[in-house]
Short mmCIF file of C-alpha atoms in Angstrom, two decimals:
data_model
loop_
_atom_site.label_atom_id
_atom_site.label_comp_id
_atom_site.label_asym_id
_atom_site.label_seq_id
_atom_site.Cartn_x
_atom_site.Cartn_y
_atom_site.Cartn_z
CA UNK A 38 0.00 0.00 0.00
CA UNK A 39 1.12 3.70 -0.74
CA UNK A 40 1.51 5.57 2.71
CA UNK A 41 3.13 9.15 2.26
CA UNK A 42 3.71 12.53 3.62
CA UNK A 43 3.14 15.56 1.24
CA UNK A 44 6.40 17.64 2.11
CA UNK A 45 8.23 20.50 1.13
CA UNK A 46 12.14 20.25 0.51
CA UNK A 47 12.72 23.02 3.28
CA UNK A 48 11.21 20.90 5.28
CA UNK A 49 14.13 18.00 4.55
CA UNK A 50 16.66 20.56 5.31
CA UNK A 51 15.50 21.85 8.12
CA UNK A 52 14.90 18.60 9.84
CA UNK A 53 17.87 17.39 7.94
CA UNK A 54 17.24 13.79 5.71
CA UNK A 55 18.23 11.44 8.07
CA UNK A 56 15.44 12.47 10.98
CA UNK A 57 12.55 13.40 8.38
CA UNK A 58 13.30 9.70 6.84
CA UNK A 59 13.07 8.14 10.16
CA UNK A 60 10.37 9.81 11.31
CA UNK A 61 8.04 9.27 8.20
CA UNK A 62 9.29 5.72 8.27
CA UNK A 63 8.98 5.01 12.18
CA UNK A 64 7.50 7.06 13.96
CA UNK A 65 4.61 7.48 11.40
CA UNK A 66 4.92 4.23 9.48
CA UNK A 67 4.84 5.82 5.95
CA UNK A 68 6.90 3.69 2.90
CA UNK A 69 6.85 7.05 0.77
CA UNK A 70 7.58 10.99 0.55
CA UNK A 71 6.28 12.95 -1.66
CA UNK A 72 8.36 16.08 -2.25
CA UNK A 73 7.16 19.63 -3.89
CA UNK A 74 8.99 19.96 -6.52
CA UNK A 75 7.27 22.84 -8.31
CA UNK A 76 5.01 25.44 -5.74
CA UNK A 77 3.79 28.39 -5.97
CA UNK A 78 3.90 31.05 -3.37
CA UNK A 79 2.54 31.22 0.30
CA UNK A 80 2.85 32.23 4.07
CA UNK A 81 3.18 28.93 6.53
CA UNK A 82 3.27 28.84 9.76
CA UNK A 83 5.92 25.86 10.43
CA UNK A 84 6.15 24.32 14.05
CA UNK A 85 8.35 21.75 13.30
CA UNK A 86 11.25 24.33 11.65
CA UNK A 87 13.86 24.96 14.23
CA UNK A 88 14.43 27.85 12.22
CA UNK A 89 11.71 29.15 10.34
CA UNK A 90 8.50 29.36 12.49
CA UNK A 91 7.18 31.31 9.22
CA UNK A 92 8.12 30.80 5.83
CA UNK A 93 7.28 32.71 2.58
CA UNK A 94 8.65 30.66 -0.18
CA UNK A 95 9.61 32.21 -3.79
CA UNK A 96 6.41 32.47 -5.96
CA UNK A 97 6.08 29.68 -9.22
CA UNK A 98 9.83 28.59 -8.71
CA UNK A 99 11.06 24.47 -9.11
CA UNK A 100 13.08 22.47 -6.63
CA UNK A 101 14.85 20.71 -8.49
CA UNK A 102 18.14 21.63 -11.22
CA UNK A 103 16.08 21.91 -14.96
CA UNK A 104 18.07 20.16 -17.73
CA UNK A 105 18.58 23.37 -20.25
CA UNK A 106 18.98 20.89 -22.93
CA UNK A 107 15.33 20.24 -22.58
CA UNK A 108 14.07 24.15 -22.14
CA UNK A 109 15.97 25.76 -24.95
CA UNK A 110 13.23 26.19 -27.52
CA UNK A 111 10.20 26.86 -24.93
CA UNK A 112 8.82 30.22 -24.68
CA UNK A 113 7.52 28.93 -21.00
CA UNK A 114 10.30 28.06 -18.69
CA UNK A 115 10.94 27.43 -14.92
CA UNK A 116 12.78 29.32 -12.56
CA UNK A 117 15.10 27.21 -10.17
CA UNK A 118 14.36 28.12 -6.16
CA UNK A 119 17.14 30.40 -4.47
CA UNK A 120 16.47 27.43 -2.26
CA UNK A 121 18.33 24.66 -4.28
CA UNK A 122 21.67 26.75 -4.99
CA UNK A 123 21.81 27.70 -1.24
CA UNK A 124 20.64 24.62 0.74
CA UNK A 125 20.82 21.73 -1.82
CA UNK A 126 18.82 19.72 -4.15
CA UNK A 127 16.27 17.77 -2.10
CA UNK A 128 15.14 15.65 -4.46
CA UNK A 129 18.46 14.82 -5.59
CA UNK A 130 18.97 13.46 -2.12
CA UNK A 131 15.82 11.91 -1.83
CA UNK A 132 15.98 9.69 -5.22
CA UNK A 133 19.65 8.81 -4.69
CA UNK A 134 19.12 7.67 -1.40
CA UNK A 135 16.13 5.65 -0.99
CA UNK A 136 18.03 2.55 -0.58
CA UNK A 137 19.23 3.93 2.77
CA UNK A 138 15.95 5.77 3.52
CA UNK A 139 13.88 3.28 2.75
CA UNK A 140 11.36 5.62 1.18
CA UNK A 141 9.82 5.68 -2.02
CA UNK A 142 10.29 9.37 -3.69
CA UNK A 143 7.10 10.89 -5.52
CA UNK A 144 7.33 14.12 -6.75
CA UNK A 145 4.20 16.76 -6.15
CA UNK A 146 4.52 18.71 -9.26
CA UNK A 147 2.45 21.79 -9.29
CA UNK A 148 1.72 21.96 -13.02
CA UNK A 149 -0.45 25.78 -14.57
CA UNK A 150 -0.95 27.59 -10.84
CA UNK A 151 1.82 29.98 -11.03
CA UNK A 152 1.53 33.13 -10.74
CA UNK A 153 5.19 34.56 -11.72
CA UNK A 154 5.00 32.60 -15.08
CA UNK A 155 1.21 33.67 -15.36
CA UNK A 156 2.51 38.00 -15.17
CA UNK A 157 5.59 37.22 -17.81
CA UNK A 158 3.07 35.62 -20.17
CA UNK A 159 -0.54 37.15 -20.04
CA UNK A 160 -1.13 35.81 -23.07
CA UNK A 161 -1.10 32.41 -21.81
CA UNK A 162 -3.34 32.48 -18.39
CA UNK A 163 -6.89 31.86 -18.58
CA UNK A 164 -9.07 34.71 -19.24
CA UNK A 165 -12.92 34.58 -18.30
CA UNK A 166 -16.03 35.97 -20.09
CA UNK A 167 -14.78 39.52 -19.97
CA UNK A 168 -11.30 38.91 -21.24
CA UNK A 169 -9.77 39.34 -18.00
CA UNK A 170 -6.81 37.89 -17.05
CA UNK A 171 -6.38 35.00 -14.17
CA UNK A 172 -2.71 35.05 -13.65
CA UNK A 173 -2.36 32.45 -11.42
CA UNK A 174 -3.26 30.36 -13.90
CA UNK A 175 -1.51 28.88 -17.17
CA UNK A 176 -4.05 27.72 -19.54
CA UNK A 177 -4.21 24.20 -20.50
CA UNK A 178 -5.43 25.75 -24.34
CA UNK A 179 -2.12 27.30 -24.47
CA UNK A 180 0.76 25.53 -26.84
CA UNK A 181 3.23 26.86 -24.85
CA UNK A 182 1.57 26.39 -20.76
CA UNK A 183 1.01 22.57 -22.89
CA UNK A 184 4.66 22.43 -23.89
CA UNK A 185 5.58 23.64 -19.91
CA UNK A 186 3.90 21.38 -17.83
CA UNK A 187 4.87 18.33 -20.64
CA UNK A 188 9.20 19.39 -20.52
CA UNK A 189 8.33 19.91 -16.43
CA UNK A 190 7.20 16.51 -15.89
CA UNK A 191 9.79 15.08 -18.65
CA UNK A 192 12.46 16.82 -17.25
CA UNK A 193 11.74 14.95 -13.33
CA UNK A 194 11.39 11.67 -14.71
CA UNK A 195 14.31 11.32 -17.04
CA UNK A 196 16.68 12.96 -14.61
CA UNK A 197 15.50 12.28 -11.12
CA UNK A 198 13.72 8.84 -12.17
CA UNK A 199 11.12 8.99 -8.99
CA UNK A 200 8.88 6.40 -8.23
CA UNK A 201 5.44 8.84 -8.78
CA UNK A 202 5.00 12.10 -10.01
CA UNK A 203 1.43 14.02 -8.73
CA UNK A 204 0.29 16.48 -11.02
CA UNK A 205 -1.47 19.01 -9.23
CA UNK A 206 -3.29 21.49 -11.28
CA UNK A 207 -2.83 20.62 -14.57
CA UNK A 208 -6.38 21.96 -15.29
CA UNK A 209 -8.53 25.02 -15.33
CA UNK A 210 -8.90 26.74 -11.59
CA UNK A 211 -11.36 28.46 -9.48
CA UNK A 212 -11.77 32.09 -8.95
CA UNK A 213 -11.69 32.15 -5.23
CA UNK A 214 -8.95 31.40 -3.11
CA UNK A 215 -6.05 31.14 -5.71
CA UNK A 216 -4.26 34.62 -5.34
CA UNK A 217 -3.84 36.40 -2.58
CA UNK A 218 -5.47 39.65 -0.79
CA UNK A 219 -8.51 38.79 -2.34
CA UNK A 220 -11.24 41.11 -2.34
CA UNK A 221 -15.24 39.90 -2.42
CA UNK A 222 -17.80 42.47 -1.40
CA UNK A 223 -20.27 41.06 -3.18
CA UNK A 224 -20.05 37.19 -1.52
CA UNK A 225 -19.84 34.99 -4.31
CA UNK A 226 -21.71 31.54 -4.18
CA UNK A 227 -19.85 28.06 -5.45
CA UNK A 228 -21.97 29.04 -8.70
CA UNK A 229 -20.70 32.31 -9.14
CA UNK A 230 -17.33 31.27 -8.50
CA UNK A 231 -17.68 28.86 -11.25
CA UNK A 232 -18.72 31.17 -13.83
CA UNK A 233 -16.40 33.26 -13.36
CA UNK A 234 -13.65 30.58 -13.58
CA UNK A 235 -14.60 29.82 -17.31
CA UNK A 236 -12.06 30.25 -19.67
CA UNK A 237 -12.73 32.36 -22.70
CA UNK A 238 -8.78 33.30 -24.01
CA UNK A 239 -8.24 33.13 -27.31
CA UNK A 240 -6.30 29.57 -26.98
CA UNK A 241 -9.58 27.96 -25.66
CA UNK A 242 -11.86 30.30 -28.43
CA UNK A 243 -9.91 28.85 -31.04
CA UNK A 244 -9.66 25.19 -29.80
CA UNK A 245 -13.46 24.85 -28.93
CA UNK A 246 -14.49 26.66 -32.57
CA UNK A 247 -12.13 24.32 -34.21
CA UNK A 248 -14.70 21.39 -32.71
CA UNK A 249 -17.28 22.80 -33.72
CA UNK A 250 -18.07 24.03 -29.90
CA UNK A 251 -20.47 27.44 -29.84
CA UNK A 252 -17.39 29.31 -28.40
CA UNK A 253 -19.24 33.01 -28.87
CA UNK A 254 -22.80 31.96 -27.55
CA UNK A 255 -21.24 30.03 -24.64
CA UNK A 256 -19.61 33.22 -23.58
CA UNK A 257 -22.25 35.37 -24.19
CA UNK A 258 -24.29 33.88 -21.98
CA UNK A 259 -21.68 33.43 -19.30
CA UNK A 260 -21.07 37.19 -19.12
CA UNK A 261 -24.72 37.92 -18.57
CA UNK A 262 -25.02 35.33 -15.41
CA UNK A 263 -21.52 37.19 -14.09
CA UNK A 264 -23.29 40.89 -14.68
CA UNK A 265 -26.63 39.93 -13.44
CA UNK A 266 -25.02 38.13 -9.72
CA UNK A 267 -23.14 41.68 -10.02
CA UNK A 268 -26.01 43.63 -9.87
CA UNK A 269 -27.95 41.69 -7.11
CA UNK A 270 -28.09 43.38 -3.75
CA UNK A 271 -26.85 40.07 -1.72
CA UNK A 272 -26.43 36.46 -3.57
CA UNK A 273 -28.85 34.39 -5.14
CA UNK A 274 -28.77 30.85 -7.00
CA UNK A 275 -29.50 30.84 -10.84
CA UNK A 276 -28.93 26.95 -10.72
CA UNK A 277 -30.14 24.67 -7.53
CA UNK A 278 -29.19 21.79 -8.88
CA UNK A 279 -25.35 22.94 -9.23
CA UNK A 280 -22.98 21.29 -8.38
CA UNK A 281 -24.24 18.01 -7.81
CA UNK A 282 -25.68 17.53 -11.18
CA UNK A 283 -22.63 18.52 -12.60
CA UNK A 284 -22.67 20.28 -16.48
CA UNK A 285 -26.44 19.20 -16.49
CA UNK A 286 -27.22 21.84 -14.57
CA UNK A 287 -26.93 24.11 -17.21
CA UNK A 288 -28.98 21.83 -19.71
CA UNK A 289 -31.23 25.13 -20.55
CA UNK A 290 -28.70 26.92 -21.80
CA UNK A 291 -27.31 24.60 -25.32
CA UNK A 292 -24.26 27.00 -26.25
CA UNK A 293 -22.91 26.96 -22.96
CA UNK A 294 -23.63 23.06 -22.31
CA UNK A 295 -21.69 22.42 -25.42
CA UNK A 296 -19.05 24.58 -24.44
CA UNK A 297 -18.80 22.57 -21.07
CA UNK A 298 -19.07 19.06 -22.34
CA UNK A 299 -15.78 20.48 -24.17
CA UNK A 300 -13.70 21.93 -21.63
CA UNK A 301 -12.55 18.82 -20.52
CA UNK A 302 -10.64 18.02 -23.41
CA UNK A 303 -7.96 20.22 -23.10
CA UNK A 304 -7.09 18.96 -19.76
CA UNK A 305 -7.94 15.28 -20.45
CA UNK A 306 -5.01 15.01 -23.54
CA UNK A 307 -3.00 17.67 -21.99
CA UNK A 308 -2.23 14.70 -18.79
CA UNK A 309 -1.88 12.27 -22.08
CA UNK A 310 0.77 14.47 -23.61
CA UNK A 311 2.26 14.50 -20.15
CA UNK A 312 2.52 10.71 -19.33
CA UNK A 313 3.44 9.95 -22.99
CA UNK A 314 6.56 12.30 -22.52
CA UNK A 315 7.21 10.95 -19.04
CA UNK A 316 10.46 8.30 -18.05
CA UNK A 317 7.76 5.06 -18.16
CA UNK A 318 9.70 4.28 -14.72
CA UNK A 319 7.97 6.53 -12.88
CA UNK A 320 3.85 6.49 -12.11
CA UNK A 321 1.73 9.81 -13.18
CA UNK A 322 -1.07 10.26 -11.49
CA UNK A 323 -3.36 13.36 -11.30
CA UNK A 324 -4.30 15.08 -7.82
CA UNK A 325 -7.85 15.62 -7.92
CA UNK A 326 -10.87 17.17 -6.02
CA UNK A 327 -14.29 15.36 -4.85
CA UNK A 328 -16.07 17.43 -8.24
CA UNK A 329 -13.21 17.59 -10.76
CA UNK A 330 -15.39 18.17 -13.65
CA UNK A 331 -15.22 21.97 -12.33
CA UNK A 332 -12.19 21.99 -13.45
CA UNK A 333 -12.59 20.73 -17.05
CA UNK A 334 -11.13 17.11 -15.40
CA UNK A 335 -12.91 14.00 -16.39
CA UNK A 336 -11.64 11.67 -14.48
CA UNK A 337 -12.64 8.40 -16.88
CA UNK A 338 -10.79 9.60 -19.20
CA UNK A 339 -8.01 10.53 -17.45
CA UNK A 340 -8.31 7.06 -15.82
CA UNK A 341 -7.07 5.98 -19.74
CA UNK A 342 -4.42 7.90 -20.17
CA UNK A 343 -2.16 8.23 -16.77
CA UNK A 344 -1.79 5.74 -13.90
CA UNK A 345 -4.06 6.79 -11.25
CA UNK A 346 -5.38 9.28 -9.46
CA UNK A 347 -5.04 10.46 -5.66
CA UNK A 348 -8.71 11.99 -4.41
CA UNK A 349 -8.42 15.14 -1.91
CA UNK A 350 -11.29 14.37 0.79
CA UNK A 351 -10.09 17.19 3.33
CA UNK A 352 -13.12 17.77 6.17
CA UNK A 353 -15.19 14.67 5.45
CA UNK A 354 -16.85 12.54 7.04
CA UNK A 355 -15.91 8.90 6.60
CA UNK A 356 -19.47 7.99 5.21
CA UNK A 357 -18.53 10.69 2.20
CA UNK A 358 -15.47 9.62 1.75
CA UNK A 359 -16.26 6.39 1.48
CA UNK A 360 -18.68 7.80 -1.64
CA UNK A 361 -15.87 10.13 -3.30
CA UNK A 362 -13.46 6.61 -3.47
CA UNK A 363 -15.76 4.22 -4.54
CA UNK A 364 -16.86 7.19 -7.50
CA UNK A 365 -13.59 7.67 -8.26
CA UNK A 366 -12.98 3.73 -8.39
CA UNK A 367 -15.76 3.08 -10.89
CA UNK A 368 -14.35 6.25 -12.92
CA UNK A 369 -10.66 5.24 -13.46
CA UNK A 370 -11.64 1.26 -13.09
CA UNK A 371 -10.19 -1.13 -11.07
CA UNK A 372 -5.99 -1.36 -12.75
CA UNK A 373 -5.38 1.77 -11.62
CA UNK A 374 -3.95 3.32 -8.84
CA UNK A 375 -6.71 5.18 -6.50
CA UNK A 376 -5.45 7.43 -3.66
CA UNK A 377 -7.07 9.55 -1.17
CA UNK A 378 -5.66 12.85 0.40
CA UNK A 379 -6.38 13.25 4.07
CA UNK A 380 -4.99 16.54 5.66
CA UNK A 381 -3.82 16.48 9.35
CA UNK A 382 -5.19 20.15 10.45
CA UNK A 383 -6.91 21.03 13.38
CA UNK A 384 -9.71 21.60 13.93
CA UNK A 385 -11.18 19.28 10.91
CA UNK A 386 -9.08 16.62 12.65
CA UNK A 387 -9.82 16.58 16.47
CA UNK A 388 -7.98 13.60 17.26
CA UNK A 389 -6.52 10.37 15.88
CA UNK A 390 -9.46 8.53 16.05
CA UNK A 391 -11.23 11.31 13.47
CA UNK A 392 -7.95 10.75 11.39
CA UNK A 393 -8.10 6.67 11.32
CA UNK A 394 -12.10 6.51 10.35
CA UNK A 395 -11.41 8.45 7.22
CA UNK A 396 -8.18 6.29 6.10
CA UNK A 397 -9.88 3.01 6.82
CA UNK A 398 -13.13 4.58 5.11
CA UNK A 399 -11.15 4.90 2.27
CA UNK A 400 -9.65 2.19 1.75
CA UNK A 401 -12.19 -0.24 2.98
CA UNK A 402 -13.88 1.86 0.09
CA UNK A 403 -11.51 0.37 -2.65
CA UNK A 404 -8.02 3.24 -2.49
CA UNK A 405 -5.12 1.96 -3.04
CA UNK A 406 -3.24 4.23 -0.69
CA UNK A 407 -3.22 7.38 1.42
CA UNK A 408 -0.86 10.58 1.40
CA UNK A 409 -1.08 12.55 4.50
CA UNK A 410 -1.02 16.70 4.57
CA UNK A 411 1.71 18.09 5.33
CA UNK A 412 4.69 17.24 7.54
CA UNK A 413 5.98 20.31 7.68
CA UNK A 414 2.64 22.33 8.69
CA UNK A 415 1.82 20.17 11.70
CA UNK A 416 3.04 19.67 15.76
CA UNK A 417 5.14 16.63 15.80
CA UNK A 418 2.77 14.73 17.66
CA UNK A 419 0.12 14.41 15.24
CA UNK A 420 2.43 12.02 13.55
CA UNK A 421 1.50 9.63 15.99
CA UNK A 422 -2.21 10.27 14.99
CA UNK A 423 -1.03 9.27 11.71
CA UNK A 424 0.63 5.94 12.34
CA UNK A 425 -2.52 5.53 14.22
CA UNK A 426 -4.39 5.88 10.86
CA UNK A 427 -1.61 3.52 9.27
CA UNK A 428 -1.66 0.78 12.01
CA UNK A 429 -5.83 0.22 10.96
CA UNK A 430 -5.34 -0.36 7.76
CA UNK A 431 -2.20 -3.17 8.03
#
């Protein structure tokens, strides 16, 4: 069974390889890390960090040393971490020394959210129905975010060979909670939030027109919702059956159902392009959300094209999570690898015994494995709570 820590590389040095290894491996009775190796930017609060009780780490940068050979003819292209020349290459470390670690190494590989690359190339974030830019977010209609995320994940596997590489975002994003000092007077609903998410650049005009997709009438309609919730004194729903009934809930509307049933397609062969162009030694598997399909994901067809998927159920109950894996299960079918994501925060997690339901609900609901959030972001102690979790499921 896969049981790992999501973990960022300051973390390793900080803690220093030898103490995170045993402690993932012993004290919490994990078999794999799972590194960042491309992030975005941030404010933590750190208690484990003998150091750095608060830690702002450099916006859209990778942890790991890029292979220029493989970069020199994209118009997209990463920025190494001041982190990496000053206190090492973690992964490095990690992948050459998981004979003595006895850790597996998976690589959490933040894929379009990045907000540095999104400023330098406007022209390649997702716009919504105003033509507005989202900068935190490289389209997955755009040749050259395509050709980024694809060298990104190339680049890992040939030269650090892991054993998994996560994709994390490697899709369209929401509106809310992706920047920072966000402003909402008006108190946008999930719907809102959705519409306004909706990508209308020209990458995604041209793609959808070129199947045939009402592009124009889609949009249209799209900016009308986003005026009218605008103009309304305090929120209201336009569609009560959203989000459970997924793109159906827009059935009355045919230009922008069309354009919907579309929007997956980008993101479905952009992960194909990605695992096609990936070392075959290492596993690619997408990091997903309970209702992917909001951001263009679908995950049965994903499910054809990659190895697996690992399912975020943070603040669940076990009963739901129990319904997110056994969805995800019959969506990717039964070969394929099927994680769940359980975060360690308090107060969603109370105590261990909160934390060991929700593994063994997952499992016992047909996941393959469980990666635990975040080493580096919780008190020491809660690592007992999860080799508590662990110890139920062996």
């Amino acid at each position: 069974m896969h049981l790992s820590m999501w973990t960022y590389p300051w973390d390793i040095q900080d803690q220093g390889l030898d103490v995170i290894a045993a402690e993932l491996r012993n004290r919490a009775g994990l078999n794999t890390i799972s590194m960042a190796t491309s992030y975005h930017a941030g404010r933590f609060l750190q208690p484990r960090s003998p150091r750095q009780k608060a830690y702002f780490p450099e916006d859209g940068t990778v942890y790991f040393r890029p292979d220029e050979s493989l970069w020199q003819d994209k118009l997209i292209r990463p920025l190494m971490a001041e982190n990496v020349t000053e206190r090492g290459d973690m992964l490095e470390a990690l992948t050459r020394g998981r004979d003595a670690t006895g850790l597996r190494v998976s690589c959490w590989t933040v894929c379009l959210h990045n907000s540095r690359l999104g400023m330098l190339h406007p022209d390649h974030v997702t716009h919504n129905a105003f033509g507005n830019p989202n900068y935190y977010n490289l389209c997955p209609s755009s040749p050259a975010a395509r050709a980024y995320a694809v060298t990104l994940v190339r680049d890992i596997t040939t030269n650090y060979r892991p054993n998994m590489v996560e994709l994390e975002s490697p899709n369209f994003m929401g509106f809310a909670h992706e920047y920072h000092h966000e402003k909402d007077g008006v108190g946008l609903n999930a719907e809102d939030d959705f519409l306004l998410s909706l990508c209308f650049c020209d990458h995604c005009t041209a793609r959808a027109a070129k199947a045939g997709v009402p592009v124009e009438g889609a949009r249209r309609s799209v900016a009308r919702f986003i005026s009218e919730f605008c103009e309304r004194p305090v929120p209201e729903r336009q569609f009560p059956d959203f989000p459970a009934a997924g793109i159906d809930a827009f059935r009355d509307h045919p230009d922008l159902y069309a354009y919907l049933a579309w929007r997956s397609e980008p993101v479905t062969s952009l992960i194909g392009e990605i695992k096609a162009a990936a070392d075959p030694a290492s596993r690619i598997v997408l990091i997903d959300l309970k209702d992917g399909w909001l951001g263009g994901v679908d995950l049965t067809a994903v499910g054809k094209l990659c190895d697996g998927a690992i399912l975020c159920c943070y603040d669940m109950t076990p009963d739901a999570i129990g319904d997110v894996i056994r969805t995800g299960r019959a969506a990717i079918g039964p070969q394929k690898f099927l994680g769940v994501g359980l975060r360690v925060f308090y107060p969603e997690v109370g105590d261990a015994t909160v934390l060991a339901a929700r593994a063994k609900a997952a499992v016992d609901a047909g996941a393959d494995g469980v990666n635990f959030y975040n080493y580096g972001l919780i008190p020491a102690k809660r690592l007992d709570w999860v080799r508590g979790a662990v110890d139920g499921l062996l």
